GROMACS .gro file of C-alpha atoms in nm:
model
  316
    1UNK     CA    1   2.854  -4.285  -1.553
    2UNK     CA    2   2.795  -3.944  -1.798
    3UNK     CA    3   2.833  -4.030  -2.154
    4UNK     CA    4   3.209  -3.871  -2.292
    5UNK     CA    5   3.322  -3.746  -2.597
    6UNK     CA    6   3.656  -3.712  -2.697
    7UNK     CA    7   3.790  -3.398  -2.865
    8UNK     CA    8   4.080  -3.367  -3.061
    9UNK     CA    9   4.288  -3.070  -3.039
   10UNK     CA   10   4.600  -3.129  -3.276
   11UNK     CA   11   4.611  -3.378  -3.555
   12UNK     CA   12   4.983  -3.483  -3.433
   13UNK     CA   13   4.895  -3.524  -3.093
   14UNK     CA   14   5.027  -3.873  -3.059
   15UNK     CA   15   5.308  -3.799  -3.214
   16UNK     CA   16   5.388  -3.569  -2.896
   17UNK     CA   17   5.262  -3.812  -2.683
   18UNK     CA   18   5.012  -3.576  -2.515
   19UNK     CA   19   4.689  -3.713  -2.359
   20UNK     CA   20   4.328  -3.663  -2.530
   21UNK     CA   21   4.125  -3.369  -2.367
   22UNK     CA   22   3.774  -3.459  -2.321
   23UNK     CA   23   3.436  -3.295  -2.174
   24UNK     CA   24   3.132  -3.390  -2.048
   25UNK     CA   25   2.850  -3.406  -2.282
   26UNK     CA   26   2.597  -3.340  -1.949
   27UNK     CA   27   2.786  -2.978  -1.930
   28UNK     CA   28   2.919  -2.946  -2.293
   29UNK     CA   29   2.737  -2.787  -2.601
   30UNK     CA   30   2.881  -2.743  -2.931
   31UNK     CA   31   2.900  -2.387  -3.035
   32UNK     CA   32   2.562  -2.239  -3.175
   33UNK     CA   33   2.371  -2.484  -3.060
   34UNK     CA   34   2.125  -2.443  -2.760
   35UNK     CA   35   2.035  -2.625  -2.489
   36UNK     CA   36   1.658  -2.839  -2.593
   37UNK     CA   37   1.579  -2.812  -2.249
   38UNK     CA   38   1.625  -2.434  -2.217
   39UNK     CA   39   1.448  -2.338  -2.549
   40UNK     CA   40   1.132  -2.258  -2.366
   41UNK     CA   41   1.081  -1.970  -2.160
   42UNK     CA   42   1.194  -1.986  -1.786
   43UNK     CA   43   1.011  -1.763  -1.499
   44UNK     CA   44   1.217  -1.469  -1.377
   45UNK     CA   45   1.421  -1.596  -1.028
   46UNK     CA   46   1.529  -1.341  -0.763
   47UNK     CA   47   1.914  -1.301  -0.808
   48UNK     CA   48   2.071  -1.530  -0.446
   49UNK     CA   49   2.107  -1.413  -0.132
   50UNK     CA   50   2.266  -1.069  -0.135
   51UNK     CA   51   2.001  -0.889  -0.153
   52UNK     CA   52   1.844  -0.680   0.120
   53UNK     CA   53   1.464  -0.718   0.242
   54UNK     CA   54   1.451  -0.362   0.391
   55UNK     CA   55   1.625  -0.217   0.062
   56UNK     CA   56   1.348  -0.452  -0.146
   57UNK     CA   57   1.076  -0.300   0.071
   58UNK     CA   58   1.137   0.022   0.082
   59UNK     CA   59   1.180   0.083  -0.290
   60UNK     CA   60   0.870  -0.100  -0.341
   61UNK     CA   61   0.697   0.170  -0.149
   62UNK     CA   62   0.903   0.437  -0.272
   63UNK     CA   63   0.812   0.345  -0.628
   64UNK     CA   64   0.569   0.103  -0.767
   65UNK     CA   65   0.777  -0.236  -0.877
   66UNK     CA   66   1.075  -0.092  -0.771
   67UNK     CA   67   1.130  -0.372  -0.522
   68UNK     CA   68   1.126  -0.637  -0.775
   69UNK     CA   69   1.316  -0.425  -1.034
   70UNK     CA   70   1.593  -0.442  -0.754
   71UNK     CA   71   1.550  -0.854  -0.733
   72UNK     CA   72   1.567  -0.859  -1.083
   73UNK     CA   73   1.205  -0.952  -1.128
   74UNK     CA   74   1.177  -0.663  -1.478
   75UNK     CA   75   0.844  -0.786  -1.596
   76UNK     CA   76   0.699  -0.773  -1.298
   77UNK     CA   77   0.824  -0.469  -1.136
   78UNK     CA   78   0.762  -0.252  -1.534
   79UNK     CA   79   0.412  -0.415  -1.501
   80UNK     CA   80   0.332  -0.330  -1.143
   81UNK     CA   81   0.470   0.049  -1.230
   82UNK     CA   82   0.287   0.095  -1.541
   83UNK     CA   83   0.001  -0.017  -1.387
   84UNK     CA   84  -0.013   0.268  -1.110
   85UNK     CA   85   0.126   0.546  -1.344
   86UNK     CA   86  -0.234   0.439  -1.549
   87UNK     CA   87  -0.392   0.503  -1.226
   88UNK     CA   88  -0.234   0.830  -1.121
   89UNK     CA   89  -0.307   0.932  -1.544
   90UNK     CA   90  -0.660   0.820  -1.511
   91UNK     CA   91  -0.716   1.056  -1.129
   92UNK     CA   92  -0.526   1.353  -1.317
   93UNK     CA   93  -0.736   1.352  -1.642
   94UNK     CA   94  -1.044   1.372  -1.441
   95UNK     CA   95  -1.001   1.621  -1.143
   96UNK     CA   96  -0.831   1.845  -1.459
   97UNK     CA   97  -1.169   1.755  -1.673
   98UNK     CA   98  -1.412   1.799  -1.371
   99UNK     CA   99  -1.621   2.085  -1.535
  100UNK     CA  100  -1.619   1.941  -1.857
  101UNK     CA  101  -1.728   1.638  -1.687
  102UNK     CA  102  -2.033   1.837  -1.527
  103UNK     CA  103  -2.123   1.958  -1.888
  104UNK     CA  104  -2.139   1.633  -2.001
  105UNK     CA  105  -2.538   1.547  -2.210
  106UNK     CA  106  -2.759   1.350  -1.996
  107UNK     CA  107  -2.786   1.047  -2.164
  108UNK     CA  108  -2.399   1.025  -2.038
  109UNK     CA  109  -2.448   1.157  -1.684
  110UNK     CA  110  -2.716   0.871  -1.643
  111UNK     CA  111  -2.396   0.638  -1.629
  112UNK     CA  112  -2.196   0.815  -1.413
  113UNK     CA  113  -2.238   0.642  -1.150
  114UNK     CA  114  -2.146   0.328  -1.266
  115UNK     CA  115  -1.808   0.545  -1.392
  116UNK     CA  116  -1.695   0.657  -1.080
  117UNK     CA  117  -1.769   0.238  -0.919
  118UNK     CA  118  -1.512   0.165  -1.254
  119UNK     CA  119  -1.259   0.442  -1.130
  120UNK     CA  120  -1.282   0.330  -0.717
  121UNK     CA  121  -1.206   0.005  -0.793
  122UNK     CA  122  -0.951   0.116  -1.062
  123UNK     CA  123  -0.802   0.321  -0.721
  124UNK     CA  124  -0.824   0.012  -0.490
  125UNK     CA  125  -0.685  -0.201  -0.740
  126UNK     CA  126  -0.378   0.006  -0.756
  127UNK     CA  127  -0.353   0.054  -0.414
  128UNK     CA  128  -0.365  -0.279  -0.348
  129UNK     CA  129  -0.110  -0.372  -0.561
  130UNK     CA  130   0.119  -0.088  -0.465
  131UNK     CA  131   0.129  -0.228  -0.090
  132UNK     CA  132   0.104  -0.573  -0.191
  133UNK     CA  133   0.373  -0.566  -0.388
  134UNK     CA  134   0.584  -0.448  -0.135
  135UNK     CA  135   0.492  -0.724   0.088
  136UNK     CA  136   0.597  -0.955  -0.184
  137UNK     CA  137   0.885  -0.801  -0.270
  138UNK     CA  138   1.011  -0.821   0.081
  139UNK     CA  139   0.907  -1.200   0.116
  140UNK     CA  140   1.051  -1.295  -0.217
  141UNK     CA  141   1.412  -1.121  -0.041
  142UNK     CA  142   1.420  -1.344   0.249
  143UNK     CA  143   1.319  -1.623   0.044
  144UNK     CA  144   1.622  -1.614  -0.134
  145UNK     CA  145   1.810  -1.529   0.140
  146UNK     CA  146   1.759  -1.880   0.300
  147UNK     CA  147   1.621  -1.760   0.671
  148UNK     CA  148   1.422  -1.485   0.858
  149UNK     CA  149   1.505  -1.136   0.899
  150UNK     CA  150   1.689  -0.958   1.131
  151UNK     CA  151   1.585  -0.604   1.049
  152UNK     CA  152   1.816  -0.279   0.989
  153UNK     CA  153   2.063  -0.212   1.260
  154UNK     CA  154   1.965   0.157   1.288
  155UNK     CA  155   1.739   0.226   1.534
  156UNK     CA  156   1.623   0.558   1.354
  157UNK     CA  157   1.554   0.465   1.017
  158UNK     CA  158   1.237   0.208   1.098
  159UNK     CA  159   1.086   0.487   1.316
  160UNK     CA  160   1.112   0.716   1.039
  161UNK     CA  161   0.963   0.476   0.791
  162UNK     CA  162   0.670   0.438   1.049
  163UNK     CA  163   0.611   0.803   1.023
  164UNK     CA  164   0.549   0.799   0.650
  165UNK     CA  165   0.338   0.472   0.603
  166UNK     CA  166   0.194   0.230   0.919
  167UNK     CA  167   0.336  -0.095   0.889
  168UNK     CA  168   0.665   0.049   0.693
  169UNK     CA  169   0.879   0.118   0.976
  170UNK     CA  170   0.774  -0.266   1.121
  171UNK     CA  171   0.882  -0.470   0.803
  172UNK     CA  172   1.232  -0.270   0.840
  173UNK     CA  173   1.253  -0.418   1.168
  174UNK     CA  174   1.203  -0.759   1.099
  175UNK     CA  175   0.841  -0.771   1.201
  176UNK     CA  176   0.650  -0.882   0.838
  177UNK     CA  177   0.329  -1.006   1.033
  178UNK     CA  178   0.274  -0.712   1.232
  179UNK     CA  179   0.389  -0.486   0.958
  180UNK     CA  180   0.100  -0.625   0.715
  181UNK     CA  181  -0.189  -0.570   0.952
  182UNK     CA  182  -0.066  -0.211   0.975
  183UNK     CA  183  -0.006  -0.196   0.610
  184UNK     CA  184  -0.360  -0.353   0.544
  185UNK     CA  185  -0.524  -0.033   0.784
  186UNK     CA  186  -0.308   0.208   0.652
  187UNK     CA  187  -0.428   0.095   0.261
  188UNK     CA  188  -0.750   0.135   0.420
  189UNK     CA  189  -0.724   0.450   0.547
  190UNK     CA  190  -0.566   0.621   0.275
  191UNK     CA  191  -0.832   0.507   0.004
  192UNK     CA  192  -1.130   0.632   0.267
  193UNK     CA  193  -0.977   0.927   0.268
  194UNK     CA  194  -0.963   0.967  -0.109
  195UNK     CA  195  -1.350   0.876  -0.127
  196UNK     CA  196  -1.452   1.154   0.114
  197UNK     CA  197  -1.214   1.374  -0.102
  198UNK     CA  198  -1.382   1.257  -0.387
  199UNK     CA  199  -1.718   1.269  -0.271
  200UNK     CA  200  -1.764   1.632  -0.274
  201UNK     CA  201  -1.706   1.716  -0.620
  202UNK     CA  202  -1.861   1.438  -0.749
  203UNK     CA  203  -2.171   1.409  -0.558
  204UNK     CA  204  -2.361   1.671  -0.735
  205UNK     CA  205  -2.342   1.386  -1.038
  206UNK     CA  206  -2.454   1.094  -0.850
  207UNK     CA  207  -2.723   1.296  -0.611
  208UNK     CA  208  -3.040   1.185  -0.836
  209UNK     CA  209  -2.928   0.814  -0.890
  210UNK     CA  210  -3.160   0.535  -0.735
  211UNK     CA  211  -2.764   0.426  -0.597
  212UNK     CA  212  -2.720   0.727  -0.429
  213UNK     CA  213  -2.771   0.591  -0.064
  214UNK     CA  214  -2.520   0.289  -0.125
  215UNK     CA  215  -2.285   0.615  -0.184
  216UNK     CA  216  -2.384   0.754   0.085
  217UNK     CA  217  -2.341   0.450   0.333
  218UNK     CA  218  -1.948   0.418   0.136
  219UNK     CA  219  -1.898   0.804   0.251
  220UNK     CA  220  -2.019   0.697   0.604
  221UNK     CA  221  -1.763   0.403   0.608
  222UNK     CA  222  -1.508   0.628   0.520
  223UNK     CA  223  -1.612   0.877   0.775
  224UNK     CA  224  -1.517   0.609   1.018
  225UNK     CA  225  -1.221   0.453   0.884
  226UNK     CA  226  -1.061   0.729   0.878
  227UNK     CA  227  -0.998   0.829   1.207
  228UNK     CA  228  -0.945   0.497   1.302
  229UNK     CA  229  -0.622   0.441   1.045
  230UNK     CA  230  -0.507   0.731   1.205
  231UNK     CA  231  -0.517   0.584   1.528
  232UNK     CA  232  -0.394   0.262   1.400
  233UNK     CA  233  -0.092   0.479   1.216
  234UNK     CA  234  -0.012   0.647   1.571
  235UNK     CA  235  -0.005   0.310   1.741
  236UNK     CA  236   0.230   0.158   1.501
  237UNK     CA  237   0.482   0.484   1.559
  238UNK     CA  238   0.472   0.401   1.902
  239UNK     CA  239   0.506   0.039   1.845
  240UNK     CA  240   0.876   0.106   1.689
  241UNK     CA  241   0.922   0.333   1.949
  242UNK     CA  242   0.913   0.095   2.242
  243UNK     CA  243   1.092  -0.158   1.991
  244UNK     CA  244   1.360   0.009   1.883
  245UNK     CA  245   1.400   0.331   2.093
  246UNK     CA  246   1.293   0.307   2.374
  247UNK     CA  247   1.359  -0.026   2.503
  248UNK     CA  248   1.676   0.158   2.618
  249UNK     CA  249   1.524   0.333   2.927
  250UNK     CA  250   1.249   0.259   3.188
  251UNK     CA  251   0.931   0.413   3.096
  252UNK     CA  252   0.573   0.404   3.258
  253UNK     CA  253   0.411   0.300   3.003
  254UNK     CA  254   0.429  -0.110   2.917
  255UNK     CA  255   0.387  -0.178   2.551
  256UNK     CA  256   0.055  -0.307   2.603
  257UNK     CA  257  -0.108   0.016   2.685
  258UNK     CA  258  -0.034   0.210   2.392
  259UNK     CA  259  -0.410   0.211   2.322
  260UNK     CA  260  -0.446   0.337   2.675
  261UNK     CA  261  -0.169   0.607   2.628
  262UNK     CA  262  -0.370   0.710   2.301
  263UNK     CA  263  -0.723   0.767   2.483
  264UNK     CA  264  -0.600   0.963   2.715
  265UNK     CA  265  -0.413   1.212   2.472
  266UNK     CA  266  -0.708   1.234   2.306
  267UNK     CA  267  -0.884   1.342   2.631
  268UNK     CA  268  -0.661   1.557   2.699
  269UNK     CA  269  -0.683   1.739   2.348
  270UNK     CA  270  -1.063   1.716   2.405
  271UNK     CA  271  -1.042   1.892   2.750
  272UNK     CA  272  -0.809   2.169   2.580
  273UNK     CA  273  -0.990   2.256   2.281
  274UNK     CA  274  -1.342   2.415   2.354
  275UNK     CA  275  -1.634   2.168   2.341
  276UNK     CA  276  -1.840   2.411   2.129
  277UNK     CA  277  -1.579   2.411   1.871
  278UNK     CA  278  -1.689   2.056   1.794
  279UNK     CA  279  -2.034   2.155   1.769
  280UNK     CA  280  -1.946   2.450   1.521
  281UNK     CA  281  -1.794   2.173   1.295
  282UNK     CA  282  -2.021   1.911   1.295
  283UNK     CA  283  -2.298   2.150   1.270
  284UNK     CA  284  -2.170   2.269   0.913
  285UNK     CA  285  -2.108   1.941   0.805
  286UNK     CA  286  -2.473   1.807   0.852
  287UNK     CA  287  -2.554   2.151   0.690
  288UNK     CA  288  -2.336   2.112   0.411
  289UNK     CA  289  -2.485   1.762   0.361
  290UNK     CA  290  -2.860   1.823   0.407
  291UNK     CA  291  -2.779   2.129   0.129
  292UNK     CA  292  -2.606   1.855  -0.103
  293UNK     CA  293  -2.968   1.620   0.005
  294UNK     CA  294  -2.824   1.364   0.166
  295UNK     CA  295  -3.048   1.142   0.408
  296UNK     CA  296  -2.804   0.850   0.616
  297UNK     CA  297  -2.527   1.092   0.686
  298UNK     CA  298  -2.744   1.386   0.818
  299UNK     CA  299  -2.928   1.157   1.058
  300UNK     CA  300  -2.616   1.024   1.143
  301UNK     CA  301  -2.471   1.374   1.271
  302UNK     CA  302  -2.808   1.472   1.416
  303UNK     CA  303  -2.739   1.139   1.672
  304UNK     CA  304  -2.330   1.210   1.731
  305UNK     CA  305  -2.420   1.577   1.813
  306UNK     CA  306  -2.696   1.459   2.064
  307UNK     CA  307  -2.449   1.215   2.216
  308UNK     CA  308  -2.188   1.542   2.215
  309UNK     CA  309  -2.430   1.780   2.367
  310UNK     CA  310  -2.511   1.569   2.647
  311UNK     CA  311  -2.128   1.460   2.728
  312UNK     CA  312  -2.106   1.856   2.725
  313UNK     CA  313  -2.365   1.925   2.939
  314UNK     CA  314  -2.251   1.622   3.191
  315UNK     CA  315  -1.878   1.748   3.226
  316UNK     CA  316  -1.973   2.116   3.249
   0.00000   0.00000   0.00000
Protein backbone atom coordinates (compact mmCIF):
# COMPACT_ATOMS: atom_id res chain seq x y z
CA UNK A 1 0.00 0.00 0.00
CA UNK A 2 1.52 3.74 -1.29
CA UNK A 3 2.47 5.84 1.58
CA UNK A 4 -0.48 8.95 2.01
CA UNK A 5 -0.37 12.25 3.11
CA UNK A 6 -3.10 14.18 4.17
CA UNK A 7 -3.65 17.78 3.05
CA UNK A 8 -5.62 20.24 4.61
CA UNK A 9 -7.56 22.59 2.65
CA UNK A 10 -9.60 24.83 5.19
CA UNK A 11 -8.72 25.26 8.81
CA UNK A 12 -12.66 24.83 9.71
CA UNK A 13 -13.10 21.90 7.80
CA UNK A 14 -14.54 19.83 10.57
CA UNK A 15 -16.56 22.24 11.54
CA UNK A 16 -18.43 21.68 8.04
CA UNK A 17 -18.09 18.24 8.36
CA UNK A 18 -16.34 17.80 5.00
CA UNK A 19 -13.94 14.85 4.41
CA UNK A 20 -9.94 15.31 4.26
CA UNK A 21 -8.59 15.41 0.58
CA UNK A 22 -5.52 13.47 0.24
CA UNK A 23 -2.88 12.46 -2.65
CA UNK A 24 -0.55 10.04 -3.34
CA UNK A 25 2.93 10.77 -2.43
CA UNK A 26 4.07 8.07 -5.48
CA UNK A 27 2.33 10.80 -7.97
CA UNK A 28 2.44 13.97 -5.76
CA UNK A 29 5.30 16.64 -5.54
CA UNK A 30 5.20 19.69 -3.59
CA UNK A 31 5.49 22.76 -5.67
CA UNK A 32 9.18 23.69 -6.71
CA UNK A 33 10.47 20.74 -5.93
CA UNK A 34 11.66 18.13 -8.57
CA UNK A 35 11.45 14.77 -8.99
CA UNK A 36 15.29 13.02 -7.53
CA UNK A 37 14.76 10.51 -9.97
CA UNK A 38 14.30 12.83 -12.98
CA UNK A 39 17.20 15.28 -12.12
CA UNK A 40 19.47 13.54 -14.52
CA UNK A 41 19.25 13.75 -18.09
CA UNK A 42 16.82 11.33 -19.96
CA UNK A 43 17.52 10.16 -23.79
CA UNK A 44 15.22 11.78 -26.34
CA UNK A 45 12.01 9.10 -26.99
CA UNK A 46 10.08 9.15 -30.32
CA UNK A 47 6.68 10.88 -29.52
CA UNK A 48 3.84 7.32 -29.57
CA UNK A 49 2.37 5.94 -32.27
CA UNK A 50 0.98 8.62 -34.56
CA UNK A 51 3.55 9.11 -36.42
CA UNK A 52 4.06 8.02 -40.01
CA UNK A 53 7.12 5.78 -41.28
CA UNK A 54 6.78 6.94 -44.94
CA UNK A 55 6.42 10.73 -43.71
CA UNK A 56 9.70 9.88 -41.26
CA UNK A 57 11.46 8.50 -44.32
CA UNK A 58 10.93 10.65 -46.73
CA UNK A 59 11.92 13.81 -44.89
CA UNK A 60 14.94 12.08 -43.84
CA UNK A 61 15.90 11.92 -47.46
CA UNK A 62 14.50 15.11 -48.33
CA UNK A 63 16.64 16.78 -45.69
CA UNK A 64 19.36 15.50 -43.52
CA UNK A 65 17.75 14.75 -39.80
CA UNK A 66 14.63 15.81 -40.89
CA UNK A 67 13.13 12.41 -40.10
CA UNK A 68 14.04 12.52 -36.56
CA UNK A 69 13.28 16.28 -36.22
CA UNK A 70 9.67 15.00 -37.17
CA UNK A 71 9.89 12.11 -34.21
CA UNK A 72 11.03 14.61 -32.03
CA UNK A 73 14.53 13.26 -31.84
CA UNK A 74 16.15 17.51 -32.03
CA UNK A 75 19.65 16.56 -31.11
CA UNK A 76 19.90 14.10 -33.31
CA UNK A 77 18.22 15.25 -36.35
CA UNK A 78 20.31 19.28 -35.78
CA UNK A 79 23.40 16.96 -35.48
CA UNK A 80 22.85 14.72 -38.45
CA UNK A 81 21.98 18.16 -40.55
CA UNK A 82 24.84 20.12 -39.44
CA UNK A 83 26.90 17.45 -40.12
CA UNK A 84 26.06 17.25 -44.01
CA UNK A 85 25.71 21.10 -44.45
CA UNK A 86 29.78 20.81 -43.19
CA UNK A 87 30.07 18.44 -45.95
CA UNK A 88 28.29 20.25 -48.76
CA UNK A 89 30.56 23.69 -47.18
CA UNK A 90 33.69 21.68 -47.28
CA UNK A 91 32.86 20.30 -51.50
CA UNK A 92 31.86 24.10 -52.26
CA UNK A 93 35.01 25.78 -50.76
CA UNK A 94 37.14 23.55 -52.79
CA UNK A 95 35.69 23.15 -56.40
CA UNK A 96 35.33 27.33 -55.87
CA UNK A 97 39.24 27.27 -54.63
CA UNK A 98 40.39 24.67 -57.31
CA UNK A 99 43.01 27.03 -58.99
CA UNK A 100 44.14 28.42 -55.95
CA UNK A 101 44.46 24.95 -54.86
CA UNK A 102 46.75 24.17 -58.02
CA UNK A 103 48.95 27.24 -56.99
CA UNK A 104 49.44 25.93 -53.84
CA UNK A 105 53.89 25.68 -52.80
CA UNK A 106 55.10 22.24 -53.05
CA UNK A 107 55.91 21.42 -49.76
CA UNK A 108 51.84 21.54 -49.51
CA UNK A 109 51.03 19.72 -52.74
CA UNK A 110 53.29 16.81 -51.37
CA UNK A 111 50.22 16.19 -48.96
CA UNK A 112 47.60 16.36 -51.18
CA UNK A 113 46.98 13.28 -51.51
CA UNK A 114 46.48 12.38 -48.19
CA UNK A 115 43.85 15.67 -48.37
CA UNK A 116 41.68 14.49 -50.86
CA UNK A 117 41.68 10.45 -48.75
CA UNK A 118 40.51 13.15 -45.62
CA UNK A 119 37.76 14.78 -47.95
CA UNK A 120 36.43 11.06 -49.61
CA UNK A 121 35.92 9.76 -46.48
CA UNK A 122 34.57 13.15 -45.17
CA UNK A 123 31.98 12.47 -48.47
CA UNK A 124 31.25 8.80 -47.52
CA UNK A 125 30.83 9.63 -44.07
CA UNK A 126 28.09 11.98 -44.90
CA UNK A 127 26.61 9.93 -47.26
CA UNK A 128 26.40 7.30 -45.12
CA UNK A 129 24.80 8.98 -42.57
CA UNK A 130 22.38 10.79 -44.84
CA UNK A 131 20.87 7.27 -45.98
CA UNK A 132 21.39 5.72 -42.77
CA UNK A 133 19.62 7.97 -41.06
CA UNK A 134 16.76 7.55 -43.02
CA UNK A 135 16.73 3.93 -42.42
CA UNK A 136 16.70 4.71 -38.79
CA UNK A 137 14.37 7.16 -38.83
CA UNK A 138 11.90 4.92 -40.51
CA UNK A 139 12.65 1.94 -38.01
CA UNK A 140 12.53 4.14 -34.98
CA UNK A 141 8.56 5.07 -36.58
CA UNK A 142 7.36 1.61 -36.58
CA UNK A 143 8.99 1.00 -33.42
CA UNK A 144 6.83 3.22 -31.77
CA UNK A 145 4.09 2.38 -33.66
CA UNK A 146 3.90 -1.14 -32.02
CA UNK A 147 3.84 -3.44 -35.46
CA UNK A 148 5.06 -3.61 -39.14
CA UNK A 149 4.23 -1.43 -41.89
CA UNK A 150 1.69 -1.40 -44.25
CA UNK A 151 3.04 1.12 -46.71
CA UNK A 152 1.20 4.31 -48.36
CA UNK A 153 -2.08 3.55 -49.96
CA UNK A 154 -1.18 5.40 -53.19
CA UNK A 155 0.02 3.41 -55.68
CA UNK A 156 1.85 6.46 -57.42
CA UNK A 157 3.71 8.06 -54.83
CA UNK A 158 6.29 4.91 -54.03
CA UNK A 159 6.96 4.67 -57.82
CA UNK A 160 7.79 8.18 -57.87
CA UNK A 161 10.03 7.97 -54.86
CA UNK A 162 11.80 5.02 -56.74
CA UNK A 163 12.53 7.35 -59.53
CA UNK A 164 14.48 9.80 -57.41
CA UNK A 165 16.54 7.42 -55.07
CA UNK A 166 16.65 3.20 -55.40
CA UNK A 167 15.36 1.78 -52.41
CA UNK A 168 13.07 5.07 -51.63
CA UNK A 169 10.05 4.13 -53.38
CA UNK A 170 10.39 0.34 -51.52
CA UNK A 171 10.52 1.63 -47.81
CA UNK A 172 7.18 3.68 -48.81
CA UNK A 173 5.74 0.47 -49.59
CA UNK A 174 6.38 -1.36 -46.65
CA UNK A 175 9.36 -3.24 -47.96
CA UNK A 176 12.45 -1.94 -45.35
CA UNK A 177 14.68 -5.07 -46.26
CA UNK A 178 14.53 -4.78 -49.84
CA UNK A 179 14.53 -1.05 -49.69
CA UNK A 180 18.08 -1.07 -47.80
CA UNK A 181 19.90 -3.27 -50.27
CA UNK A 182 18.76 -0.78 -52.90
CA UNK A 183 19.55 2.09 -50.70
CA UNK A 184 23.04 0.51 -49.87
CA UNK A 185 23.75 0.34 -54.13
CA UNK A 186 22.30 3.46 -54.73
CA UNK A 187 24.83 5.16 -51.78
CA UNK A 188 27.24 3.32 -53.74
CA UNK A 189 26.60 4.51 -56.88
CA UNK A 190 26.17 8.00 -56.23
CA UNK A 191 29.62 8.40 -54.30
CA UNK A 192 31.45 6.44 -57.49
CA UNK A 193 30.09 8.77 -59.44
CA UNK A 194 31.36 11.75 -57.46
CA UNK A 195 35.01 10.14 -57.50
CA UNK A 196 35.13 9.89 -61.30
CA UNK A 197 33.77 13.53 -61.19
CA UNK A 198 36.36 14.32 -58.95
CA UNK A 199 39.05 12.56 -60.46
CA UNK A 200 39.58 14.76 -63.35
CA UNK A 201 40.33 17.92 -61.80
CA UNK A 202 42.18 16.61 -59.22
CA UNK A 203 44.35 14.15 -60.81
CA UNK A 204 46.84 16.50 -62.19
CA UNK A 205 47.71 16.90 -58.14
CA UNK A 206 47.98 13.37 -57.26
CA UNK A 207 49.65 12.15 -60.83
CA UNK A 208 53.39 12.10 -59.32
CA UNK A 209 52.47 10.45 -55.89
CA UNK A 210 53.99 6.89 -55.17
CA UNK A 211 49.78 6.40 -54.30
CA UNK A 212 48.82 7.24 -57.53
CA UNK A 213 47.91 3.63 -58.77
CA UNK A 214 45.73 2.89 -55.53
CA UNK A 215 43.84 6.09 -57.18
CA UNK A 216 43.80 4.77 -60.08
CA UNK A 217 42.42 1.19 -59.12
CA UNK A 218 39.48 3.57 -56.84
CA UNK A 219 38.69 5.36 -60.39
CA UNK A 220 38.48 1.81 -61.95
CA UNK A 221 36.02 0.67 -59.15
CA UNK A 222 34.03 3.48 -59.80
CA UNK A 223 34.11 2.94 -63.47
CA UNK A 224 32.26 -0.20 -62.65
CA UNK A 225 29.98 0.64 -60.00
CA UNK A 226 28.58 2.92 -61.74
CA UNK A 227 26.80 1.40 -64.34
CA UNK A 228 25.88 -1.23 -62.24
CA UNK A 229 23.82 1.21 -59.56
CA UNK A 230 22.22 2.26 -62.51
CA UNK A 231 21.09 -1.00 -63.33
CA UNK A 232 20.35 -1.78 -59.81
CA UNK A 233 18.27 1.81 -59.72
CA UNK A 234 16.25 0.60 -62.97
CA UNK A 235 15.48 -2.74 -61.37
CA UNK A 236 14.15 -1.29 -58.25
CA UNK A 237 11.67 1.13 -60.56
CA UNK A 238 10.48 -1.87 -62.00
CA UNK A 239 10.29 -3.67 -58.79
CA UNK A 240 7.44 -1.03 -57.57
CA UNK A 241 6.11 -1.30 -60.77
CA UNK A 242 5.05 -4.92 -60.70
CA UNK A 243 4.26 -4.21 -56.87
CA UNK A 244 2.20 -1.58 -56.92
CA UNK A 245 1.14 -0.91 -60.57
CA UNK A 246 1.09 -3.38 -62.30
CA UNK A 247 -0.08 -6.21 -60.37
CA UNK A 248 -3.41 -4.92 -61.78
CA UNK A 249 -3.09 -6.45 -65.31
CA UNK A 250 -1.52 -9.61 -66.90
CA UNK A 251 1.81 -8.92 -68.23
CA UNK A 252 4.53 -11.20 -69.91
CA UNK A 253 6.96 -10.53 -67.93
CA UNK A 254 7.01 -12.47 -64.22
CA UNK A 255 8.74 -10.43 -61.60
CA UNK A 256 11.60 -12.61 -61.64
CA UNK A 257 12.88 -11.62 -64.98
CA UNK A 258 13.33 -8.09 -64.55
CA UNK A 259 17.08 -8.70 -64.96
CA UNK A 260 16.14 -10.52 -68.13
CA UNK A 261 13.81 -7.64 -69.33
CA UNK A 262 16.90 -5.26 -68.60
CA UNK A 263 19.52 -7.25 -70.90
CA UNK A 264 17.57 -7.28 -73.53
CA UNK A 265 16.79 -3.41 -73.59
CA UNK A 266 20.15 -2.97 -73.41
CA UNK A 267 20.61 -5.12 -76.57
CA UNK A 268 18.34 -3.57 -78.15
CA UNK A 269 19.88 0.01 -77.50
CA UNK A 270 23.19 -1.67 -78.49
CA UNK A 271 21.77 -2.94 -81.87
CA UNK A 272 20.29 0.72 -82.48
CA UNK A 273 23.10 2.86 -81.76
CA UNK A 274 26.13 2.31 -84.19
CA UNK A 275 28.84 -0.05 -82.84
CA UNK A 276 31.60 2.39 -83.90
CA UNK A 277 30.13 5.01 -81.78
CA UNK A 278 31.34 2.97 -78.83
CA UNK A 279 34.67 2.74 -80.19
CA UNK A 280 34.84 6.65 -80.79
CA UNK A 281 34.18 6.95 -76.97
CA UNK A 282 36.23 4.60 -75.44
CA UNK A 283 38.96 5.47 -77.74
CA UNK A 284 39.11 9.15 -76.25
CA UNK A 285 38.86 8.02 -72.93
CA UNK A 286 42.04 5.74 -72.98
CA UNK A 287 43.47 8.84 -74.84
CA UNK A 288 42.47 11.23 -72.39
CA UNK A 289 43.96 8.92 -69.72
CA UNK A 290 47.28 7.86 -71.29
CA UNK A 291 47.63 12.02 -71.80
CA UNK A 292 46.82 12.44 -67.93
CA UNK A 293 49.73 9.09 -67.55
CA UNK A 294 47.73 6.76 -66.23
CA UNK A 295 48.87 2.95 -66.45
CA UNK A 296 45.77 0.34 -64.91
CA UNK A 297 42.99 2.21 -66.59
CA UNK A 298 44.59 2.50 -70.12
CA UNK A 299 45.36 -1.22 -70.19
CA UNK A 300 42.12 -1.73 -69.00
CA UNK A 301 40.38 0.01 -72.14
CA UNK A 302 43.00 -1.40 -74.50
CA UNK A 303 41.34 -5.14 -73.31
CA UNK A 304 37.33 -3.89 -73.32
CA UNK A 305 37.96 -2.40 -76.84
CA UNK A 306 39.57 -5.76 -78.03
CA UNK A 307 36.65 -7.65 -76.52
CA UNK A 308 34.31 -4.79 -78.47
CA UNK A 309 36.04 -5.08 -81.74
CA UNK A 310 35.72 -8.65 -81.97
CA UNK A 311 31.83 -8.78 -80.77
CA UNK A 312 31.74 -6.17 -83.76
CA UNK A 313 33.36 -8.03 -86.14
CA UNK A 314 31.31 -11.41 -85.06
CA UNK A 315 27.74 -9.74 -85.43
CA UNK A 316 28.63 -7.84 -88.61
Amino acid sequence: MSEKVWIINDEDICSQGRKPVYKDLAVYHPPGRANSRLGTAQPERVAPSHKNPAVSFTLAMLICGGGHIYLGLHRLGLSLALFKLLVVLLLASIFLELDSVRNLPEYYLAEMPLFIAAVMVFVLAGLLLWTGGAVDAYRRTVKAMGGADDGVARDSIPLLASLLFPGWGQFLNGQPKRGSVYLFIGSAGLFSLFVLLAARPFWSLIVSSPVSRVYEVAILAAVVIVPGALLVWIISVYDIFRARIGSGFSTPLPRSSAVLALLLAISLGMQFIPGPFYLHQLESARLEMVQHHMTILPEVFDAFLSLLHQYIQVTC
